[in-house]
Amino acid sequence: MEPTVFIQWKPSYSVGHSLIDRQHRIVIEVINELYLARRRGHQPGRLDALLKRLDQYTKAHLSFEERLLLENGYPDLPAHLELHRVMKARMAGLARLGEAMGEEIAEELFDFLKAWWLHHILEEDMKYSEYLMKE
Ligand SMILES: [Fe+2]
Ligand SMILES: [Fe+2]
């Protein structure tokens, strides 16, 4: 049977900050929508629109998180900023490909999105979670 959701949010993904958690859940929702839209096909403009939304939301979330970490004096901010910078650039490039992306690139895109976000939330964002809780 086909999975109904591509990435399933779990309580263990919580970084202990309600706004950040909500944003992470929205990112995952948009990726899931994009995944479903891709599978269904035949919806001109829909993939483009979702890719742009994911690109914009990714930038908005990462920038919000950066400001929060800066305001809280997070010591490992430079390394975290670099991870975000690379992701923003990569996501912008994927969004530019738009509808025209072939099957192979679409598969890579979904593998990449799942791997990046799960790793980033569970490993990288979790590092500041402990720090923010101590404050
Ligand atoms: Fe994050
Ligand atoms: Fe992050």
Short mmCIF file of N, CA, C and O and ligand atoms in Angstrom, two decimals:
data_model
loop_
_atom_site.label_atom_id
_atom_site.label_comp_id
_atom_site.label_asym_id
_atom_site.label_seq_id
_atom_site.Cartn_x
_atom_site.Cartn_y
_atom_site.Cartn_z
N MET A 1 0.83 -1.21 0.00
CA MET A 1 0.00 0.00 0.00
C MET A 1 0.86 1.25 0.00
O MET A 1 1.90 1.29 0.64
N GLU A 2 0.38 2.26 -0.74
CA GLU A 2 1.12 3.52 -0.78
C GLU A 2 1.03 4.25 0.54
O GLU A 2 -0.03 4.32 1.14
N PRO A 3 2.15 4.82 0.97
CA PRO A 3 2.06 5.61 2.20
C PRO A 3 1.24 6.87 1.93
O PRO A 3 1.31 7.44 0.85
N THR A 4 0.42 7.26 2.89
CA THR A 4 -0.40 8.46 2.68
C THR A 4 0.40 9.73 2.94
O THR A 4 0.11 10.77 2.39
N VAL A 5 1.37 9.62 3.83
CA VAL A 5 2.24 10.78 4.04
C VAL A 5 3.68 10.40 3.78
O VAL A 5 4.11 9.31 4.15
N PHE A 6 4.39 11.32 3.19
CA PHE A 6 5.79 11.07 2.84
C PHE A 6 6.68 11.18 4.08
O PHE A 6 7.51 10.34 4.35
N ILE A 7 6.47 12.24 4.84
CA ILE A 7 7.20 12.40 6.10
C ILE A 7 6.16 12.54 7.21
O ILE A 7 5.27 13.38 7.14
N GLN A 8 6.26 11.68 8.18
CA GLN A 8 5.31 11.71 9.29
C GLN A 8 5.94 12.42 10.49
O GLN A 8 6.99 12.00 10.98
N TRP A 9 5.31 13.51 10.91
CA TRP A 9 5.80 14.22 12.10
C TRP A 9 5.64 13.32 13.33
O TRP A 9 4.64 12.63 13.48
N LYS A 10 6.65 13.36 14.19
CA LYS A 10 6.54 12.61 15.45
C LYS A 10 6.87 13.53 16.61
O LYS A 10 7.67 14.47 16.45
N PRO A 11 6.27 13.27 17.77
CA PRO A 11 6.56 14.14 18.93
C PRO A 11 8.06 14.20 19.25
O PRO A 11 8.55 15.22 19.77
N SER A 12 8.79 13.15 18.91
CA SER A 12 10.23 13.15 19.19
C SER A 12 10.98 14.17 18.32
O SER A 12 12.16 14.42 18.54
N TYR A 13 10.30 14.77 17.35
CA TYR A 13 10.96 15.80 16.51
C TYR A 13 10.93 17.17 17.17
O TYR A 13 11.49 18.12 16.64
N SER A 14 10.23 17.26 18.30
CA SER A 14 10.10 18.56 18.94
C SER A 14 11.44 19.06 19.47
O SER A 14 12.17 18.35 20.14
N VAL A 15 11.73 20.34 19.17
CA VAL A 15 12.95 20.94 19.69
C VAL A 15 12.64 21.75 20.97
O VAL A 15 13.49 22.47 21.48
N GLY A 16 11.42 21.65 21.43
CA GLY A 16 11.06 22.29 22.69
C GLY A 16 10.73 23.76 22.57
O GLY A 16 10.70 24.47 23.57
N HIS A 17 10.53 24.24 21.37
CA HIS A 17 10.16 25.65 21.15
C HIS A 17 8.93 25.63 20.26
O HIS A 17 9.01 25.19 19.11
N SER A 18 7.79 26.11 20.79
CA SER A 18 6.53 25.86 20.09
C SER A 18 6.45 26.49 18.70
O SER A 18 5.93 25.88 17.76
N LEU A 19 7.00 27.71 18.56
CA LEU A 19 6.95 28.35 17.24
C LEU A 19 7.81 27.61 16.22
O LEU A 19 7.42 27.41 15.07
N ILE A 20 8.99 27.22 16.66
CA ILE A 20 9.90 26.48 15.77
C ILE A 20 9.28 25.14 15.39
O ILE A 20 9.29 24.75 14.22
N ASP A 21 8.69 24.47 16.38
CA ASP A 21 8.04 23.18 16.08
C ASP A 21 6.93 23.37 15.05
O ASP A 21 6.78 22.58 14.13
N ARG A 22 6.14 24.44 15.22
CA ARG A 22 5.05 24.68 14.30
C ARG A 22 5.59 24.92 12.88
O ARG A 22 5.07 24.40 11.90
N GLN A 23 6.68 25.69 12.81
CA GLN A 23 7.27 25.95 11.49
C GLN A 23 7.81 24.67 10.87
O GLN A 23 7.67 24.45 9.66
N HIS A 24 8.46 23.84 11.68
CA HIS A 24 8.97 22.56 11.14
C HIS A 24 7.81 21.71 10.61
O HIS A 24 7.93 21.06 9.58
N ARG A 25 6.71 21.73 11.33
CA ARG A 25 5.55 20.93 10.89
C ARG A 25 4.99 21.47 9.58
O ARG A 25 4.54 20.69 8.73
N ILE A 26 5.01 22.79 9.41
CA ILE A 26 4.52 23.38 8.16
C ILE A 26 5.46 23.01 7.00
O ILE A 26 5.00 22.65 5.92
N VAL A 27 6.76 23.07 7.24
CA VAL A 27 7.72 22.66 6.20
C VAL A 27 7.40 21.23 5.75
O VAL A 27 7.28 20.94 4.56
N ILE A 28 7.21 20.34 6.72
CA ILE A 28 6.93 18.94 6.43
C ILE A 28 5.60 18.81 5.66
O ILE A 28 5.50 18.05 4.70
N GLU A 29 4.60 19.60 6.06
CA GLU A 29 3.31 19.57 5.36
C GLU A 29 3.46 19.97 3.90
O GLU A 29 2.85 19.37 3.01
N VAL A 30 4.23 21.03 3.66
CA VAL A 30 4.41 21.50 2.27
C VAL A 30 5.15 20.43 1.45
O VAL A 30 4.79 20.16 0.31
N ILE A 31 6.16 19.81 2.06
CA ILE A 31 6.88 18.73 1.35
C ILE A 31 5.90 17.59 1.04
O ILE A 31 5.89 17.05 -0.06
N ASN A 32 5.05 17.25 2.00
CA ASN A 32 4.06 16.18 1.78
C ASN A 32 3.08 16.55 0.66
O ASN A 32 2.73 15.70 -0.16
N GLU A 33 2.66 17.80 0.63
CA GLU A 33 1.75 18.25 -0.43
C GLU A 33 2.42 18.15 -1.79
O GLU A 33 1.81 17.74 -2.78
N LEU A 34 3.67 18.57 -1.81
CA LEU A 34 4.44 18.53 -3.05
C LEU A 34 4.58 17.08 -3.54
O LEU A 34 4.44 16.78 -4.73
N TYR A 35 4.85 16.21 -2.61
CA TYR A 35 5.02 14.79 -2.93
C TYR A 35 3.73 14.20 -3.52
O TYR A 35 3.75 13.51 -4.54
N LEU A 36 2.60 14.52 -2.88
CA LEU A 36 1.30 14.03 -3.38
C LEU A 36 0.98 14.62 -4.75
O LEU A 36 0.50 13.91 -5.64
N ALA A 37 1.25 15.92 -4.90
CA ALA A 37 0.97 16.59 -6.18
C ALA A 37 1.78 15.94 -7.30
O ALA A 37 1.29 15.73 -8.41
N ARG A 38 3.02 15.62 -6.99
CA ARG A 38 3.90 15.00 -7.98
C ARG A 38 3.35 13.62 -8.40
O ARG A 38 3.38 13.25 -9.55
N ARG A 39 2.88 12.88 -7.43
CA ARG A 39 2.36 11.54 -7.72
C ARG A 39 1.07 11.59 -8.52
O ARG A 39 0.83 10.75 -9.37
N ARG A 40 0.24 12.58 -8.20
CA ARG A 40 -1.04 12.67 -8.90
C ARG A 40 -0.87 13.20 -10.31
O ARG A 40 -1.58 12.78 -11.20
N GLY A 41 0.04 14.14 -10.48
CA GLY A 41 0.30 14.71 -11.80
C GLY A 41 -0.89 15.47 -12.36
O GLY A 41 -1.88 15.71 -11.66
N HIS A 42 -0.79 15.86 -13.63
CA HIS A 42 -1.90 16.52 -14.35
C HIS A 42 -2.51 17.72 -13.66
O HIS A 42 -3.70 17.92 -13.69
N GLN A 43 -1.71 18.48 -12.98
CA GLN A 43 -2.24 19.70 -12.38
C GLN A 43 -1.30 20.84 -12.76
O GLN A 43 -0.43 21.20 -11.98
N PRO A 44 -1.47 21.38 -13.95
CA PRO A 44 -0.53 22.39 -14.44
C PRO A 44 -0.38 23.56 -13.45
O PRO A 44 -1.38 24.05 -12.94
N GLY A 45 0.85 23.92 -13.20
CA GLY A 45 1.11 25.06 -12.33
C GLY A 45 1.19 24.71 -10.85
O GLY A 45 1.77 25.43 -10.06
N ARG A 46 0.62 23.57 -10.48
CA ARG A 46 0.55 23.20 -9.06
C ARG A 46 1.94 22.90 -8.47
O ARG A 46 2.27 23.34 -7.38
N LEU A 47 2.73 22.14 -9.22
CA LEU A 47 4.07 21.81 -8.72
C LEU A 47 4.93 23.06 -8.58
O LEU A 47 5.62 23.24 -7.59
N ASP A 48 4.85 23.91 -9.61
CA ASP A 48 5.60 25.16 -9.56
C ASP A 48 5.22 25.97 -8.33
O ASP A 48 6.08 26.48 -7.61
N ALA A 49 3.92 26.08 -8.12
CA ALA A 49 3.42 26.88 -6.99
C ALA A 49 3.90 26.29 -5.67
O ALA A 49 4.34 27.02 -4.77
N LEU A 50 3.85 24.96 -5.55
CA LEU A 50 4.27 24.32 -4.30
C LEU A 50 5.77 24.42 -4.08
O LEU A 50 6.24 24.61 -2.96
N LEU A 51 6.52 24.31 -5.17
CA LEU A 51 7.99 24.44 -5.06
C LEU A 51 8.36 25.85 -4.60
O LEU A 51 9.24 26.03 -3.76
N LYS A 52 7.66 26.84 -5.15
CA LYS A 52 7.93 28.23 -4.75
C LYS A 52 7.54 28.44 -3.30
O LYS A 52 8.23 29.11 -2.55
N ARG A 53 6.42 27.83 -2.91
CA ARG A 53 5.98 27.98 -1.53
C ARG A 53 7.00 27.34 -0.58
O ARG A 53 7.34 27.90 0.46
N LEU A 54 7.48 26.16 -0.96
CA LEU A 54 8.48 25.49 -0.12
C LEU A 54 9.76 26.32 -0.04
O LEU A 54 10.34 26.46 1.04
N ASP A 55 10.16 26.88 -1.16
CA ASP A 55 11.36 27.72 -1.19
C ASP A 55 11.19 28.92 -0.26
O ASP A 55 12.04 29.20 0.58
N GLN A 56 10.05 29.61 -0.39
CA GLN A 56 9.81 30.80 0.43
C GLN A 56 9.68 30.44 1.90
O GLN A 56 10.22 31.11 2.76
N TYR A 57 8.99 29.35 2.17
CA TYR A 57 8.79 28.98 3.57
C TYR A 57 10.10 28.50 4.20
O TYR A 57 10.36 28.76 5.38
N THR A 58 10.91 27.82 3.42
CA THR A 58 12.22 27.37 3.92
C THR A 58 13.04 28.58 4.33
O THR A 58 13.61 28.63 5.42
N LYS A 59 13.09 29.58 3.44
CA LYS A 59 13.86 30.80 3.74
C LYS A 59 13.29 31.49 4.98
O LYS A 59 14.04 31.93 5.85
N ALA A 60 11.97 31.59 5.04
CA ALA A 60 11.34 32.28 6.18
C ALA A 60 11.66 31.56 7.49
O ALA A 60 12.04 32.18 8.48
N HIS A 61 11.53 30.23 7.48
CA HIS A 61 11.81 29.48 8.71
C HIS A 61 13.28 29.59 9.12
O HIS A 61 13.59 29.87 10.27
N LEU A 62 14.18 29.37 8.17
CA LEU A 62 15.60 29.39 8.51
C LEU A 62 16.01 30.77 9.02
O LEU A 62 16.76 30.89 9.99
N SER A 63 15.47 31.82 8.40
CA SER A 63 15.80 33.18 8.85
C SER A 63 15.23 33.47 10.24
O SER A 63 15.90 34.10 11.06
N PHE A 64 14.03 33.00 10.48
CA PHE A 64 13.43 33.18 11.80
C PHE A 64 14.30 32.50 12.87
O PHE A 64 14.60 33.07 13.92
N GLU A 65 14.70 31.27 12.56
CA GLU A 65 15.51 30.50 13.51
C GLU A 65 16.86 31.19 13.76
O GLU A 65 17.34 31.26 14.89
N GLU A 66 17.44 31.72 12.68
CA GLU A 66 18.72 32.43 12.81
C GLU A 66 18.61 33.63 13.74
O GLU A 66 19.48 33.86 14.58
N ARG A 67 17.51 34.39 13.59
CA ARG A 67 17.30 35.56 14.46
C ARG A 67 17.13 35.12 15.91
O ARG A 67 17.69 35.72 16.82
N LEU A 68 16.37 34.05 16.11
CA LEU A 68 16.15 33.55 17.47
C LEU A 68 17.48 33.13 18.12
O LEU A 68 17.75 33.46 19.28
N LEU A 69 18.31 32.43 17.36
CA LEU A 69 19.58 31.95 17.90
C LEU A 69 20.53 33.12 18.17
O LEU A 69 21.26 33.13 19.16
N LEU A 70 20.48 34.11 17.28
CA LEU A 70 21.32 35.30 17.46
C LEU A 70 20.90 36.05 18.73
O LEU A 70 21.75 36.40 19.56
N GLU A 71 19.60 36.25 18.87
CA GLU A 71 19.09 36.97 20.05
C GLU A 71 19.42 36.24 21.34
O GLU A 71 19.56 36.86 22.39
N ASN A 72 19.54 34.92 21.27
CA ASN A 72 19.83 34.14 22.47
C ASN A 72 21.32 33.84 22.65
O ASN A 72 21.70 33.09 23.54
N GLY A 73 22.14 34.43 21.80
CA GLY A 73 23.59 34.27 21.91
C GLY A 73 24.07 32.84 21.75
O GLY A 73 25.03 32.41 22.41
N TYR A 74 23.43 32.10 20.86
CA TYR A 74 23.81 30.69 20.65
C TYR A 74 25.27 30.61 20.16
O TYR A 74 25.60 31.18 19.12
N PRO A 75 26.13 29.91 20.90
CA PRO A 75 27.56 29.94 20.55
C PRO A 75 27.93 29.26 19.22
O PRO A 75 28.91 29.65 18.60
N ASP A 76 27.17 28.27 18.81
CA ASP A 76 27.51 27.57 17.55
C ASP A 76 26.78 28.14 16.35
O ASP A 76 26.60 27.45 15.33
N LEU A 77 26.37 29.41 16.46
CA LEU A 77 25.61 30.02 15.38
C LEU A 77 26.33 30.00 14.02
O LEU A 77 25.71 29.65 13.01
N PRO A 78 27.63 30.35 13.95
CA PRO A 78 28.27 30.37 12.61
C PRO A 78 28.15 29.05 11.85
O PRO A 78 27.83 29.05 10.66
N ALA A 79 28.35 27.93 12.54
CA ALA A 79 28.24 26.62 11.86
C ALA A 79 26.80 26.37 11.42
O ALA A 79 26.55 25.86 10.32
N HIS A 80 25.87 26.78 12.26
CA HIS A 80 24.46 26.57 11.93
C HIS A 80 24.05 27.45 10.74
O HIS A 80 23.33 27.01 9.84
N LEU A 81 24.55 28.68 10.74
CA LEU A 81 24.26 29.60 9.63
C LEU A 81 24.76 29.03 8.31
O LEU A 81 24.10 29.16 7.28
N GLU A 82 25.91 28.41 8.36
CA GLU A 82 26.49 27.85 7.13
C GLU A 82 25.61 26.72 6.58
O GLU A 82 25.37 26.64 5.38
N LEU A 83 25.10 25.86 7.47
CA LEU A 83 24.19 24.79 7.03
C LEU A 83 22.94 25.39 6.38
O LEU A 83 22.47 24.92 5.35
N HIS A 84 22.42 26.44 7.00
CA HIS A 84 21.24 27.11 6.45
C HIS A 84 21.54 27.76 5.11
O HIS A 84 20.74 27.69 4.18
N ARG A 85 22.71 28.39 5.01
CA ARG A 85 23.06 29.10 3.78
C ARG A 85 23.09 28.13 2.59
O ARG A 85 22.53 28.40 1.53
N VAL A 86 23.71 26.97 2.81
CA VAL A 86 23.81 25.97 1.75
C VAL A 86 22.41 25.47 1.35
O VAL A 86 22.10 25.33 0.17
N MET A 87 21.55 25.25 2.37
CA MET A 87 20.20 24.77 2.08
C MET A 87 19.38 25.80 1.32
O MET A 87 18.66 25.47 0.37
N LYS A 88 19.48 27.07 1.72
CA LYS A 88 18.73 28.13 1.03
C LYS A 88 19.11 28.16 -0.45
O LYS A 88 18.24 28.27 -1.32
N ALA A 89 20.42 28.05 -0.71
CA ALA A 89 20.89 28.11 -2.10
C ALA A 89 20.39 26.88 -2.87
O ALA A 89 19.93 26.98 -4.02
N ARG A 90 20.48 25.72 -2.25
CA ARG A 90 20.07 24.50 -2.92
C ARG A 90 18.57 24.50 -3.22
O ARG A 90 18.12 24.13 -4.30
N MET A 91 17.80 24.95 -2.22
CA MET A 91 16.34 24.99 -2.37
C MET A 91 15.93 25.98 -3.46
O MET A 91 15.03 25.70 -4.26
N ALA A 92 16.62 27.12 -3.52
CA ALA A 92 16.30 28.11 -4.55
C ALA A 92 16.56 27.52 -5.94
O ALA A 92 15.79 27.72 -6.88
N GLY A 93 17.66 26.76 -6.05
CA GLY A 93 17.99 26.13 -7.33
C GLY A 93 16.94 25.10 -7.73
O GLY A 93 16.52 25.03 -8.89
N LEU A 94 16.46 24.33 -6.78
CA LEU A 94 15.43 23.32 -7.05
C LEU A 94 14.12 23.99 -7.47
O LEU A 94 13.45 23.53 -8.39
N ALA A 95 13.79 25.10 -6.80
CA ALA A 95 12.55 25.81 -7.12
C ALA A 95 12.62 26.38 -8.54
O ALA A 95 11.61 26.43 -9.24
N ARG A 96 13.81 26.80 -8.95
CA ARG A 96 13.97 27.34 -10.30
C ARG A 96 13.74 26.29 -11.38
O ARG A 96 13.32 26.59 -12.48
N LEU A 97 14.04 25.03 -11.05
CA LEU A 97 13.83 23.95 -12.03
C LEU A 97 12.34 23.80 -12.35
O LEU A 97 11.96 23.50 -13.48
N GLY A 98 11.51 24.00 -11.33
CA GLY A 98 10.07 24.00 -11.52
C GLY A 98 9.52 22.75 -12.16
O GLY A 98 10.07 21.65 -12.01
N GLU A 99 8.43 22.93 -12.87
CA GLU A 99 7.70 21.81 -13.50
C GLU A 99 8.57 20.98 -14.42
O GLU A 99 8.28 19.81 -14.67
N ALA A 100 9.58 21.66 -14.95
CA ALA A 100 10.39 21.01 -15.98
C ALA A 100 11.23 19.86 -15.44
O ALA A 100 11.81 19.10 -16.21
N MET A 101 11.29 19.70 -14.12
CA MET A 101 12.20 18.69 -13.59
C MET A 101 11.76 17.27 -14.01
O MET A 101 10.58 16.93 -13.98
N GLY A 102 12.75 16.51 -14.39
CA GLY A 102 12.47 15.14 -14.84
C GLY A 102 12.23 14.21 -13.67
O GLY A 102 12.41 14.58 -12.50
N GLU A 103 11.87 12.99 -13.99
CA GLU A 103 11.54 11.99 -12.98
C GLU A 103 12.70 11.75 -12.02
O GLU A 103 12.52 11.68 -10.81
N GLU A 104 13.90 11.64 -12.62
CA GLU A 104 15.07 11.32 -11.81
C GLU A 104 15.38 12.42 -10.80
O GLU A 104 15.66 12.16 -9.63
N ILE A 105 15.29 13.66 -11.30
CA ILE A 105 15.57 14.80 -10.42
C ILE A 105 14.50 14.90 -9.34
O ILE A 105 14.80 15.18 -8.18
N ALA A 106 13.25 14.62 -9.70
CA ALA A 106 12.18 14.68 -8.71
C ALA A 106 12.43 13.65 -7.60
O ALA A 106 12.26 13.94 -6.42
N GLU A 107 12.85 12.45 -7.99
CA GLU A 107 13.15 11.43 -6.96
C GLU A 107 14.26 11.88 -6.04
O GLU A 107 14.19 11.72 -4.84
N GLU A 108 15.30 12.43 -6.67
CA GLU A 108 16.43 12.94 -5.88
C GLU A 108 15.98 14.05 -4.96
O GLU A 108 16.41 14.15 -3.82
N LEU A 109 15.11 14.90 -5.51
CA LEU A 109 14.61 16.03 -4.73
C LEU A 109 13.92 15.54 -3.46
O LEU A 109 14.21 16.02 -2.36
N PHE A 110 13.05 14.55 -3.60
CA PHE A 110 12.32 14.08 -2.42
C PHE A 110 13.24 13.36 -1.44
O PHE A 110 13.11 13.54 -0.23
N ASP A 111 14.16 12.57 -1.96
CA ASP A 111 15.13 11.92 -1.07
C ASP A 111 15.93 12.96 -0.31
O ASP A 111 16.16 12.85 0.90
N PHE A 112 16.35 13.97 -1.07
CA PHE A 112 17.16 15.03 -0.46
C PHE A 112 16.37 15.78 0.61
O PHE A 112 16.86 16.00 1.72
N LEU A 113 15.13 16.18 0.27
CA LEU A 113 14.33 16.95 1.23
C LEU A 113 14.09 16.17 2.52
O LEU A 113 14.24 16.70 3.62
N LYS A 114 13.75 14.90 2.36
CA LYS A 114 13.49 14.08 3.55
C LYS A 114 14.75 13.94 4.39
O LYS A 114 14.74 14.17 5.59
N ALA A 115 15.84 13.59 3.73
CA ALA A 115 17.09 13.36 4.46
C ALA A 115 17.58 14.66 5.12
O ALA A 115 17.99 14.66 6.29
N TRP A 116 17.52 15.77 4.36
CA TRP A 116 18.03 17.02 4.92
C TRP A 116 17.22 17.46 6.13
O TRP A 116 17.78 17.74 7.18
N TRP A 117 15.90 17.49 5.98
CA TRP A 117 15.08 18.02 7.07
C TRP A 117 15.12 17.11 8.30
O TRP A 117 15.20 17.61 9.42
N LEU A 118 15.06 15.80 8.10
CA LEU A 118 15.09 14.93 9.27
C LEU A 118 16.44 15.02 9.97
O LEU A 118 16.51 15.14 11.19
N HIS A 119 17.51 15.03 9.20
CA HIS A 119 18.83 15.18 9.82
C HIS A 119 18.94 16.54 10.51
O HIS A 119 19.41 16.64 11.64
N HIS A 120 18.49 17.58 9.79
CA HIS A 120 18.67 18.92 10.34
C HIS A 120 17.88 19.11 11.64
O HIS A 120 18.40 19.64 12.62
N ILE A 121 16.63 18.69 11.64
CA ILE A 121 15.82 18.87 12.86
C ILE A 121 16.36 17.99 13.99
O ILE A 121 16.58 18.45 15.11
N LEU A 122 16.59 16.71 13.67
CA LEU A 122 16.93 15.76 14.74
C LEU A 122 18.36 15.87 15.24
O LEU A 122 18.64 15.53 16.39
N GLU A 123 19.26 16.34 14.39
CA GLU A 123 20.67 16.45 14.82
C GLU A 123 21.08 17.90 15.07
O GLU A 123 21.56 18.24 16.13
N GLU A 124 20.90 18.74 14.07
CA GLU A 124 21.44 20.10 14.16
C GLU A 124 20.57 21.02 15.02
O GLU A 124 21.09 21.72 15.88
N ASP A 125 19.25 21.03 14.76
CA ASP A 125 18.39 21.90 15.57
C ASP A 125 18.33 21.41 17.03
O ASP A 125 18.23 22.22 17.95
N MET A 126 18.42 20.10 17.23
CA MET A 126 18.40 19.57 18.60
C MET A 126 19.55 20.12 19.43
O MET A 126 19.46 20.21 20.65
N LYS A 127 20.66 20.49 18.76
CA LYS A 127 21.81 21.01 19.50
C LYS A 127 21.46 22.33 20.19
O LYS A 127 21.90 22.60 21.30
N TYR A 128 20.67 23.18 19.51
CA TYR A 128 20.31 24.46 20.16
C TYR A 128 19.14 24.26 21.12
O TYR A 128 18.92 25.06 22.01
N SER A 129 18.39 23.18 20.93
CA SER A 129 17.26 22.90 21.81
C SER A 129 17.72 22.88 23.27
O SER A 129 17.17 23.58 24.12
N GLU A 130 18.76 22.12 23.54
CA GLU A 130 19.27 22.03 24.91
C GLU A 130 19.73 23.40 25.40
O GLU A 130 19.49 23.78 26.53
N TYR A 131 20.38 24.12 24.51
CA TYR A 131 20.90 25.45 24.87
C TYR A 131 19.76 26.41 25.23
O TYR A 131 19.81 27.10 26.23
N LEU A 132 18.71 26.43 24.39
CA LEU A 132 17.60 27.34 24.65
C LEU A 132 16.86 26.98 25.94
O LEU A 132 16.40 27.84 26.67
N MET A 133 16.79 25.69 26.24
CA MET A 133 16.11 25.23 27.46
C MET A 133 16.86 25.68 28.70
O MET A 133 16.25 25.90 29.74
N LYS A 134 18.18 25.77 28.59
CA LYS A 134 19.00 26.13 29.75
C LYS A 134 18.80 27.58 30.13
O LYS A 134 19.02 27.98 31.26
N GLU A 135 18.44 28.40 29.12
CA GLU A 135 18.32 29.85 29.34
C GLU A 135 17.25 30.18 30.37
O GLU A 135 16.21 29.57 30.40
FE FE B 1 14.81 24.52 11.96
FE FE B 2 18.30 25.03 11.72
#
